Coordinates of N, CA and C in Angstrom, one line a residue:
X270 N 14.6 -1.9 -91.4 CA 15.2 -1.2 -92.0 C 15.4 -0.3 -91.1
X271 N 14.3 0.4 -90.6 CA 14.5 1.7 -89.5 C 15.9 1.4 -88.3
X272 N 15.8 -0.1 -88.2 CA 16.4 -0.2 -87.4 C 18.0 0.0 -87.1
X273 N 18.3 -0.7 -88.6 CA 19.4 -0.8 -89.0 C 19.9 0.4 -89.8
X274 N 19.2 0.7 -90.5 CA 19.4 2.1 -91.5 C 19.5 3.6 -90.8
X275 N 18.7 4.1 -90.3 CA 18.0 5.1 -89.8 C 19.0 5.8 -89.3
X276 N 19.6 7.0 -89.5 CA 20.1 8.2 -88.7 C 19.8 8.4 -87.4
X277 N 18.6 8.4 -87.0 CA 18.6 9.4 -86.0 C 17.9 7.9 -84.7
X278 N 19.0 8.1 -84.2 CA 19.3 7.5 -82.8 C 17.7 6.9 -82.4
X279 N 16.9 8.0 -82.3 CA 15.7 8.5 -81.3 C 14.5 7.1 -82.3
X280 N 14.8 7.3 -83.6 CA 13.5 6.0 -84.8 C 14.4 5.3 -84.6
X281 N 15.6 4.6 -84.3 CA 16.3 3.2 -84.1 C 15.9 2.8 -82.8
X282 N 15.9 3.6 -81.8 CA 15.5 2.9 -80.5 C 14.1 2.5 -80.7
X283 N 13.1 3.3 -80.7 CA 11.8 3.0 -81.2 C 11.5 2.2 -82.0
X284 N 12.3 1.4 -83.0 CA 11.8 0.1 -83.9 C 12.2 -1.0 -83.1
X285 N 13.6 -0.8 -82.2 CA 13.7 -1.8 -81.4 C 12.5 -2.0 -80.5
X286 N 12.6 -1.2 -79.9 CA 11.1 -1.3 -78.8 C 9.8 -2.1 -79.8
X287 N 9.8 -1.3 -80.5 CA 8.2 -2.0 -81.4 C 8.7 -3.6 -82.1
X288 N 9.7 -3.9 -82.2 CA 9.8 -5.2 -82.4 C 9.8 -6.2 -81.3
X289 N 10.2 -5.8 -80.1 CA 10.2 -6.5 -79.1 C 8.8 -6.6 -78.5
X290 N 7.9 -5.7 -78.7 CA 6.2 -5.6 -78.5 C 5.4 -6.5 -79.6
X291 N 6.0 -6.7 -80.8 CA 5.6 -7.4 -81.5 C 6.1 -8.7 -81.7
X292 N 7.0 -9.1 -80.8 CA 7.7 -10.6 -80.7 C 7.8 -11.6 -81.5
X293 N 8.6 -10.3 -82.9 CA 9.0 -10.8 -84.4 C 10.6 -11.8 -84.3
X294 N 10.4 -13.1 -84.2 CA 11.6 -13.7 -84.5 C 12.6 -13.7 -85.1
X295 N 11.6 -13.2 -86.4 CA 12.6 -13.1 -87.3 C 13.6 -11.7 -87.1
X296 N 13.4 -11.1 -86.8 CA 13.7 -9.6 -86.1 C 15.0 -9.9 -85.6
X297 N 15.2 -10.9 -84.7 CA 16.4 -11.3 -84.0 C 17.8 -11.1 -84.8
X298 N 18.3 -11.1 -85.3 CA 19.4 -10.6 -86.4 C 19.6 -9.6 -86.3
X299 N 18.8 -8.6 -86.6 CA 18.8 -7.4 -86.6 C 19.1 -6.9 -84.9
X300 N 18.1 -7.3 -84.1 CA 18.1 -6.9 -83.0 C 19.8 -7.2 -82.0
X301 N 20.2 -8.3 -82.4 CA 21.6 -8.9 -82.0 C 22.4 -7.7 -82.4
X302 N 22.1 -7.3 -83.6 CA 23.2 -6.1 -84.6 C 23.0 -4.5 -83.9
X303 N 22.0 -4.8 -83.3 CA 21.8 -3.2 -83.0 C 21.5 -3.2 -81.4
X304 N 22.9 -4.3 -80.8 CA 23.0 -4.2 -79.4 C 24.3 -3.1 -79.6
X305 N 25.1 -3.7 -80.7 CA 26.6 -2.6 -80.5 C 26.2 -1.5 -81.3
X306 N 25.1 -0.9 -81.3 CA 24.8 0.5 -82.0 C 25.9 1.2 -80.6
X307 N 26.1 3.3 -81.8 CA 26.9 3.6 -80.6 C 26.0 4.3 -79.7
X308 N 24.6 4.5 -79.5 CA 23.5 4.9 -78.7 C 23.2 3.9 -77.7
X309 N 23.9 4.2 -76.9 CA 23.1 3.0 -75.5 C 21.6 2.7 -75.3
X310 N 21.2 4.0 -75.6 CA 19.6 3.5 -76.2 C 19.1 2.7 -76.6
X311 N 19.9 3.1 -77.7 CA 19.4 1.3 -78.9 C 19.6 0.2 -78.5
X312 N 21.1 0.4 -77.7 CA 21.1 -1.3 -77.6 C 20.6 -1.5 -76.2
X313 N 20.3 -0.6 -75.5 CA 18.9 -1.0 -74.2 C 18.3 -1.8 -74.7
X314 N 17.1 -1.0 -75.9 CA 16.1 -1.3 -76.0 C 15.9 -2.8 -77.0
X315 N 17.3 -2.7 -77.4 CA 17.7 -3.7 -78.1 C 17.2 -5.5 -77.6
X316 N 18.1 -5.1 -76.2 CA 18.3 -6.0 -75.7 C 17.3 -6.7 -74.6
X317 N 16.2 -5.3 -74.4 CA 15.2 -5.4 -73.8 C 13.6 -6.4 -74.9
X318 N 13.7 -6.1 -76.0 CA 13.2 -7.1 -77.1 C 13.8 -8.2 -77.3
X319 N 14.6 -8.5 -77.5 CA 15.4 -9.7 -77.6 C 14.8 -10.7 -76.7
X320 N 15.2 -10.4 -75.1 CA 14.5 -10.9 -73.7 C 12.9 -11.4 -74.2
X321 N 11.9 -10.4 -74.6 CA 10.9 -10.2 -74.8 C 10.2 -11.1 -76.1
X322 N 11.4 -10.9 -77.0 CA 11.2 -12.2 -77.9 C 11.5 -13.3 -77.4
X323 N 11.8 -14.2 -76.4 CA 12.2 -15.1 -76.2 C 12.7 -16.5 -77.0
X324 N 13.9 -15.6 -78.3 CA 14.3 -16.8 -79.0 C 15.8 -17.1 -78.4
X325 N 16.0 -18.5 -78.7 CA 17.3 -18.7 -77.8 C 18.6 -18.2 -78.7
X326 N 18.5 -17.6 -80.1 CA 19.3 -17.3 -80.7 C 20.4 -16.1 -80.3
X327 N 19.2 -15.1 -79.0 CA 19.6 -14.2 -78.7 C 20.5 -14.2 -77.0
X328 N 20.8 -15.1 -76.8 CA 20.9 -15.3 -75.8 C 22.5 -14.9 -75.4
X329 N 23.4 -16.0 -76.6 CA 24.7 -15.8 -76.1 C 25.0 -13.9 -76.6
X330 N 24.2 -13.5 -77.5 CA 24.1 -11.8 -77.7 C 24.0 -11.4 -76.2
X331 N 23.3 -11.7 -75.1 CA 22.8 -11.0 -74.2 C 23.9 -11.2 -73.2
X332 N 24.4 -12.6 -73.4 CA 25.3 -12.9 -72.3 C 26.7 -11.7 -73.0
X333 N 27.0 -11.8 -73.8 CA 28.6 -10.9 -73.9 C 27.8 -9.7 -73.3
X334 N 27.1 -8.8 -74.0 CA 26.8 -7.6 -73.4 C 26.6 -7.4 -72.1
X335 N 27.0 -8.7 -71.0 CA 26.8 -8.3 -69.4 C 28.2 -7.6 -69.2
X336 N 29.4 -7.7 -70.0 CA 30.8 -7.9 -70.3 C 31.0 -6.0 -70.3
X337 N 30.4 -5.2 -71.0 CA 30.3 -4.0 -71.1 C 30.5 -3.4 -69.6
X338 N 31.5 -2.0 -70.2 CA 31.9 -1.3 -69.6 C 30.3 -0.3 -68.8
X339 N 29.7 -0.2 -70.5 CA 28.7 0.8 -69.8 C 27.6 0.0 -68.9
X340 N 27.4 1.0 -67.7 CA 26.8 0.1 -66.7 C 25.1 0.0 -67.4
X341 N 24.6 1.1 -68.4 CA 23.6 0.9 -69.0 C 22.9 -0.6 -69.9
X342 N 24.4 -0.6 -70.8 CA 23.9 -1.8 -71.5 C 24.3 -2.9 -70.6
X343 N 24.9 -2.9 -70.0 CA 24.8 -4.1 -68.9 C 23.0 -4.5 -68.3
X344 N 22.6 -3.3 -67.9 CA 21.6 -3.2 -67.3 C 20.7 -3.7 -68.2
X345 N 20.3 -3.2 -69.6 CA 20.0 -3.9 -70.2 C 19.5 -5.7 -70.9
X346 N 21.1 -5.5 -70.4 CA 21.6 -7.1 -71.0 C 20.7 -8.0 -69.8
X347 N 20.7 -7.5 -68.3 CA 20.2 -8.1 -67.5 C 18.5 -8.2 -67.1
X348 N 17.7 -6.9 -68.1 CA 16.5 -7.1 -68.2 C 16.2 -8.1 -69.6
X349 N 17.1 -8.1 -70.3 CA 16.5 -8.9 -71.6 C 16.7 -10.6 -71.0
X350 N 17.6 -10.8 -70.7 CA 18.1 -12.0 -69.5 C 16.8 -12.4 -68.7
X351 N 16.1 -11.2 -68.2 CA 15.0 -12.0 -67.2 C 13.8 -12.3 -68.1
X352 N 13.6 -11.4 -69.0 CA 12.4 -11.7 -69.5 C 12.6 -13.4 -70.7
X353 N 13.8 -13.9 -70.6 CA 14.0 -14.8 -72.3 C 13.6 -16.0 -72.2
X354 N 13.4 -16.9 -71.1 CA 12.3 -17.4 -70.1 C 13.7 -18.8 -70.5
X355 N 14.5 -18.1 -70.0 CA 15.8 -19.4 -70.4 C 16.5 -19.6 -68.7
X356 N 16.3 -21.3 -68.9 CA 17.3 -21.7 -67.4 C 18.7 -21.3 -67.7
X357 N 19.1 -21.3 -68.4 CA 21.0 -20.8 -69.0 C 20.8 -19.4 -68.2
X358 N 19.9 -18.8 -68.2 CA 20.1 -17.0 -67.7 C 19.8 -17.0 -66.3
X359 N 19.5 -17.7 -65.8 CA 19.1 -17.3 -63.8 C 20.7 -17.5 -63.3
X360 N 21.8 -17.9 -63.7 CA 23.0 -18.2 -63.5 C 23.8 -17.1 -63.7
X361 N 23.5 -16.7 -65.0 CA 23.7 -15.1 -65.5 C 23.3 -14.0 -64.0
X362 N 21.5 -14.2 -64.4 CA 21.0 -13.4 -63.5 C 21.6 -13.1 -62.0
X363 N 22.3 -14.1 -61.3 CA 22.4 -14.7 -60.4 C 24.0 -14.0 -60.0
X364 N 24.8 -14.2 -60.7 CA 26.0 -13.1 -61.2 C 26.1 -11.7 -60.7
X365 N 25.1 -11.2 -61.3 CA 24.9 -9.9 -61.9 C 24.7 -9.3 -60.8
X366 N 24.1 -10.1 -59.4 CA 24.0 -9.0 -58.7 C 24.5 -8.8 -57.4
X367 N 25.8 -9.3 -58.1 CA 27.3 -8.6 -57.3 C 27.8 -7.2 -58.4
X368 N 26.8 -6.8 -59.4 CA 27.0 -6.0 -60.0 C 27.9 -5.0 -59.3
X369 N 28.8 -3.7 -59.8 CA 29.3 -3.0 -58.8 C 28.3 -1.5 -59.1
X370 N 27.6 -2.1 -60.5 CA 26.6 -0.7 -60.5 C 25.1 -1.1 -59.7
X371 N 25.0 -0.5 -58.2 CA 23.5 -1.0 -57.8 C 22.2 -1.3 -59.0
X372 N 22.2 -0.1 -59.9 CA 21.2 0.1 -60.3 C 21.0 -1.7 -61.3
X373 N 22.0 -2.0 -61.7 CA 22.1 -3.3 -62.6 C 22.0 -4.4 -61.2
X374 N 22.6 -4.7 -60.2 CA 22.0 -5.6 -59.4 C 21.0 -5.9 -59.0
X375 N 20.5 -4.8 -58.5 CA 18.9 -4.6 -58.1 C 17.9 -5.1 -59.1
X376 N 18.3 -5.1 -60.4 CA 17.6 -5.2 -61.1 C 17.6 -6.7 -61.4
X377 N 18.8 -7.2 -61.8 CA 19.1 -8.6 -61.3 C 18.2 -9.4 -60.6
X378 N 18.0 -8.5 -58.9 CA 17.2 -9.4 -58.0 C 16.2 -9.4 -58.3
X379 N 15.7 -8.1 -58.8 CA 13.8 -8.2 -59.1 C 13.8 -8.8 -60.0
X380 N 14.3 -9.5 -60.8 CA 14.0 -9.9 -62.1 C 14.1 -11.9 -61.3
X381 N 15.2 -11.9 -60.8 CA 15.3 -13.8 -59.9 C 14.1 -13.3 -58.9
X382 N 13.5 -12.6 -58.4 CA 12.4 -12.6 -57.1 C 11.4 -12.7 -58.3
X383 N 11.4 -12.3 -59.6 CA 9.7 -12.5 -60.4 C 10.1 -13.8 -60.8
X384 N 11.0 -14.3 -61.0 CA 11.0 -15.6 -62.0 C 10.8 -16.7 -61.0
X385 N 11.6 -16.8 -59.4 CA 11.3 -17.9 -58.9 C 9.9 -17.5 -58.4
X386 N 9.8 -16.5 -57.7 CA 8.2 -16.3 -56.7 C 9.2 -16.3 -55.6
X387 N 10.6 -15.9 -55.0 CA 11.0 -16.6 -54.0 C 11.3 -14.9 -53.3
X388 N 11.3 -14.5 -52.2 CA 11.4 -12.9 -51.7 C 13.1 -13.4 -51.1
X389 N 14.0 -13.5 -51.5 CA 15.2 -13.7 -51.0 C 15.9 -12.2 -50.8
X390 N 17.1 -12.1 -50.2 CA 17.4 -10.9 -50.5 C 18.5 -10.7 -51.2
X391 N 19.3 -9.6 -51.8 CA 20.4 -9.5 -52.7 C 21.5 -9.7 -52.4
X392 N 21.8 -11.0 -51.6 CA 22.8 -11.8 -50.9 C 23.0 -13.0 -51.9
X393 N 24.2 -12.9 -53.0 CA 24.7 -13.8 -53.8 C 24.3 -15.1 -53.6
X394 N 24.6 -15.4 -52.2 CA 24.9 -16.4 -51.6 C 23.5 -17.5 -51.7
X395 N 22.7 -16.7 -51.4 CA 21.2 -16.8 -51.1 C 20.6 -17.4 -52.1
X396 N 20.9 -16.6 -53.4 CA 20.4 -16.7 -54.5 C 21.2 -17.8 -55.3
X397 N 22.5 -18.8 -55.3 CA 23.1 -19.8 -55.6 C 22.7 -20.7 -54.9
X398 N 22.3 -20.6 -53.2 CA 22.1 -21.9 -53.0 C 20.7 -22.3 -53.2
X399 N 19.3 -21.4 -53.6 CA 18.0 -21.2 -54.4 C 18.6 -22.3 -55.5
X400 N 19.2 -21.9 -56.4 CA 19.1 -21.9 -57.7 C 20.1 -23.6 -57.7
X401 N 21.1 -23.8 -56.7 CA 21.5 -25.3 -56.6 C 20.4 -26.2 -56.1
X402 N 19.8 -25.9 -55.3 CA 18.4 -26.6 -54.6 C 17.2 -26.9 -55.9
X403 N 16.8 -26.2 -56.6 CA 15.8 -25.8 -58.1 C 16.2 -26.1 -59.1
X404 N 17.4 -25.9 -59.5 CA 18.2 -25.8 -60.6 C 17.3 -27.4 -61.5
X405 N 17.5 -28.5 -61.0 CA 16.9 -29.8 -62.3 C 15.0 -29.8 -62.0
X406 N 14.9 -28.6 -61.0 CA 13.0 -29.1 -60.6 C 12.5 -27.8 -61.6
X407 N 13.3 -26.6 -61.8 CA 12.9 -25.6 -62.4 C 11.8 -25.6 -63.5
X408 N 10.8 -25.2 -63.5 CA 10.1 -24.6 -64.9 C 9.5 -23.3 -64.3
X409 N 9.5 -22.6 -65.7 CA 8.9 -21.3 -65.9 C 7.6 -21.3 -65.3
X410 N 7.1 -20.1 -64.9 CA 5.0 -20.2 -64.2 C 4.8 -19.8 -65.6
X411 N 3.6 -20.1 -66.1 CA 2.9 -19.5 -67.3 C 1.9 -18.2 -66.5
X412 N 2.4 -17.3 -67.0 CA 1.8 -16.2 -66.0 C 0.7 -15.5 -66.6
X413 N 0.4 -15.9 -68.0 CA -0.9 -16.1 -68.6 C -1.7 -16.6 -68.3
X414 N -1.5 -18.1 -68.2 CA -2.6 -19.2 -67.6 C -3.2 -18.5 -65.8
X415 N -1.9 -18.2 -65.2 CA -2.0 -17.5 -64.1 C -3.1 -16.3 -64.1
X416 N -2.9 -15.3 -64.9 CA -4.0 -14.1 -64.8 C -5.1 -15.0 -65.6
X417 N -4.9 -15.3 -66.6 CA -6.9 -16.3 -66.7 C -7.4 -16.9 -65.4
X418 N -6.4 -17.4 -64.4 CA -6.9 -18.3 -63.3 C -8.2 -17.0 -62.2
X419 N -7.0 -16.2 -62.4 CA -6.8 -14.9 -61.7 C -8.4 -14.4 -62.2
X420 N -8.6 -14.3 -63.3 CA -10.2 -13.8 -63.7 C -11.3 -14.6 -63.3
X421 N -10.9 -15.3 -63.7 CA -11.6 -16.8 -63.7 C -12.6 -16.4 -61.9
X422 N -11.2 -16.6 -61.5 CA -12.1 -16.6 -60.1 C -12.1 -15.6 -59.2
X423 N -12.0 -14.4 -59.8 CA -12.0 -13.1 -59.5 C -11.0 -12.5 -58.4
X424 N -10.1 -13.0 -58.6 CA -8.6 -12.5 -57.9 C -8.0 -10.9 -58.3
X425 N -8.0 -10.0 -57.8 CA -7.3 -9.2 -58.0 C -6.1 -8.8 -58.7
X426 N -5.8 -8.5 -59.8 CA -4.5 -8.0 -60.7 C -3.5 -7.8 -59.5
X427 N -2.3 -8.6 -59.8 CA -0.8 -8.5 -59.0 C -0.1 -7.3 -59.6
X428 N 0.5 -6.1 -58.7 CA 0.7 -5.2 -59.0 C 1.9 -4.8 -60.1
X429 N 2.4 -6.1 -59.7 CA 3.7 -6.4 -61.4 C 2.8 -6.6 -62.6
X430 N 1.8 -7.2 -63.1 CA 1.6 -7.7 -63.7 C 1.0 -6.1 -64.5
X431 N 0.7 -5.4 -63.8 CA 0.1 -4.1 -64.2 C 1.3 -3.6 -65.3
X432 N 2.3 -3.5 -64.8 CA 3.6 -3.0 -65.5 C 4.3 -4.0 -66.9
X433 N 4.0 -5.2 -66.8 CA 4.6 -6.3 -66.8 C 4.9 -6.1 -68.7
X434 N 3.8 -5.8 -69.3 CA 4.4 -5.2 -71.2 C 4.7 -4.0 -71.3
X435 N 5.2 -3.2 -70.4 CA 5.3 -2.1 -70.4 C 7.5 -1.8 -70.7
X436 N 7.8 -0.8 -71.0 CA 9.0 -1.1 -71.3 C 9.6 0.0 -70.5
X437 N 9.8 -0.6 -68.9 CA 9.7 0.2 -67.8 C 10.2 -0.6 -66.8
X438 N 11.7 -0.5 -65.9 CA 11.2 -1.2 -64.6 C 10.8 -0.8 -63.4
X439 N 10.1 -1.2 -62.8 CA 9.2 -1.0 -61.7 C 9.8 -1.3 -60.4
X440 N 11.0 -0.5 -59.5 CA 11.3 -1.1 -58.4 C 10.2 -0.5 -57.4
X441 N 9.6 -1.7 -56.9 CA 9.0 -1.2 -55.0 C 10.3 -0.6 -53.9
X442 N 9.4 0.1 -53.4 CA 10.3 0.6 -52.0 C 9.5 0.3 -51.1
X443 N 10.5 0.0 -49.6 CA 9.5 0.1 -48.2 C 9.3 1.5 -48.0
X444 N 9.8 2.4 -48.2 CA 9.0 3.6 -47.7 C 8.0 4.2 -47.9
X445 N 7.4 3.6 -49.8 CA 6.3 3.7 -50.5 C 6.7 5.2 -51.2
X446 N 8.2 5.7 -51.4 CA 9.1 6.8 -52.0 C 8.8 6.0 -53.7

């Protein structure tokens, strides 16, 4: 109700984020509708939450959001597609590595690296070659099982895992800045 009816954009944004944190599949239709919110912040929060919920019904709406003029909305769609864990999202992420907005392109690259475990560069050709090789054999890693194994065998937490359930995207830099 807050997501669809509240007059305050901050409340709608928080509602969208909360629904994603709780991974409520029944919220997918309302979150899809929120992608068209006048405030970009609400739209982006809805896109990220749709990805976190990992419901196939969200996929077409996230793909459509990739065509928006506003780079922030496109970036939200990239993050949503990065979390959704559907093989059909991977070619879309590869295409977005060529986005004219560097933040969107870099976010696509980072999600591809996260999903694939590969450290390929930003070159779309290298990602297409990787996908051509692995598409039929690709399986998403079970990060929860990996974390349990790491804890069981005493391995340190991976730096990316520390930020995984937060509503932020962290880009590591070479210069440490």
